[in-house]
One Martini backbone bead per residue (centre of mass of N, CA, C, O) as a GRO file, in nm:
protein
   73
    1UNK     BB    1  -1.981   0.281   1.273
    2UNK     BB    2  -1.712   0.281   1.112
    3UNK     BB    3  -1.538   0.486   1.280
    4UNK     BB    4  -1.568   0.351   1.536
    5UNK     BB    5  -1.398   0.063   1.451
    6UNK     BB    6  -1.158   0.231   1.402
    7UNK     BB    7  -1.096   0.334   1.671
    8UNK     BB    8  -1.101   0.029   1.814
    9UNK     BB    9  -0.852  -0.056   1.652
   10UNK     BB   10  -0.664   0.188   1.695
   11UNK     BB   11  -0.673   0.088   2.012
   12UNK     BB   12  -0.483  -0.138   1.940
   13UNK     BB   13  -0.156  -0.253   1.948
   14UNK     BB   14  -0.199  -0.480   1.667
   15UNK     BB   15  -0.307  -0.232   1.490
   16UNK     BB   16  -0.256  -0.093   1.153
   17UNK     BB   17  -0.282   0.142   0.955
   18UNK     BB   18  -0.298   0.272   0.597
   19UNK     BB   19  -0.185   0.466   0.331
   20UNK     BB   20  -0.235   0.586  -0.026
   21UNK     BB   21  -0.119   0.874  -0.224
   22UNK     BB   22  -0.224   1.026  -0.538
   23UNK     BB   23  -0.267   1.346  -0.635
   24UNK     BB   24  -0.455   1.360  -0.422
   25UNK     BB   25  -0.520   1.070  -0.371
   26UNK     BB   26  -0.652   0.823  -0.290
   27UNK     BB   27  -0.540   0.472  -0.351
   28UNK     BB   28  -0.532   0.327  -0.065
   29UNK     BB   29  -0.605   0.064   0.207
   30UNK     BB   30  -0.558  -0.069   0.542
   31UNK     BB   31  -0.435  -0.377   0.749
   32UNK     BB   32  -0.260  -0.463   1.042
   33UNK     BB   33  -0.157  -0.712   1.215
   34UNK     BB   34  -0.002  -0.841   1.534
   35UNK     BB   35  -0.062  -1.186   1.585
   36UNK     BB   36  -0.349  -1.193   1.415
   37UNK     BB   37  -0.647  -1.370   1.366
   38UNK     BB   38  -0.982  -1.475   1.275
   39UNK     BB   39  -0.913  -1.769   1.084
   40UNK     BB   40  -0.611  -1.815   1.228
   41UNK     BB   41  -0.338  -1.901   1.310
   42UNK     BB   42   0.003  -1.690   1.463
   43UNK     BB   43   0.230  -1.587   1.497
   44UNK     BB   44   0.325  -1.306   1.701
   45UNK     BB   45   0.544  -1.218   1.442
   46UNK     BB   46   0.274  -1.184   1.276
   47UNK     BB   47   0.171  -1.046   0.961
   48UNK     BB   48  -0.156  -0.926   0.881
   49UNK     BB   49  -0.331  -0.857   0.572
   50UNK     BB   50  -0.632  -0.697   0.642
   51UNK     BB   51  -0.813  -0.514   0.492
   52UNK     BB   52  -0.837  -0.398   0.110
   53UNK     BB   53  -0.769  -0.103  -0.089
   54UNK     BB   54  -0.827  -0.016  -0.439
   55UNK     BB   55  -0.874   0.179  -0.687
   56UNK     BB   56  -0.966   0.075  -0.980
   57UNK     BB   57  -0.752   0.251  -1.139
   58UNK     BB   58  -0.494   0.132  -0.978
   59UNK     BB   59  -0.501  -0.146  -1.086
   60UNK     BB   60  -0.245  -0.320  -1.226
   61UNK     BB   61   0.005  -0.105  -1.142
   62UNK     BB   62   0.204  -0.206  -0.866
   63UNK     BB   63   0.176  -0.060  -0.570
   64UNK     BB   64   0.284  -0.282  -0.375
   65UNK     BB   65   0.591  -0.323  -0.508
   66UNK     BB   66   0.673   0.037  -0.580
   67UNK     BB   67   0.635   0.142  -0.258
   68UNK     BB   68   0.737  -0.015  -0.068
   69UNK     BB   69   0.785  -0.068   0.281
   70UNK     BB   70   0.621  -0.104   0.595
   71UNK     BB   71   0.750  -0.024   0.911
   72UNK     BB   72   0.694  -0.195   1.226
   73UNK     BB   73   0.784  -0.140   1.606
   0.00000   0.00000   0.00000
């Protein structure tokens, strides 16, 4: 079920995936909407972040700091 769910995210214009990996191992994955929330309105050209995960051993290590800008076009 959850493949499923991740392809039809997939599959709208809306919604973007992302992931990091460090020394061959993920460490890091999220979603990006554009324009949408479940929970609040948003404006058209506003990015909402989450879910997110990150590996519990690089938490608290600033990877979402140190790793640069994600550009969506």
């Amino acid at each position: 079920a959850g493949l499923v769910k991740m392809g039809l995210k997939l599959a709208t214009p809306r919604r973007r995936f992302y992931f990091g990996y460090s020394g061959g191992r993920l460490v890091h994955y999220g979603w990006v909407s554009l324009g949408f929330c479940r929970f609040y309105d948003v404006e058209r050209a506003a990015a909402v972040i989450g879910p997110i995960w990150t590996d519990p051993n690089q938490r608290g290590k600033g990877i979402a700091i140190t790793r640069g800008v994600v550009h969506f076009e």
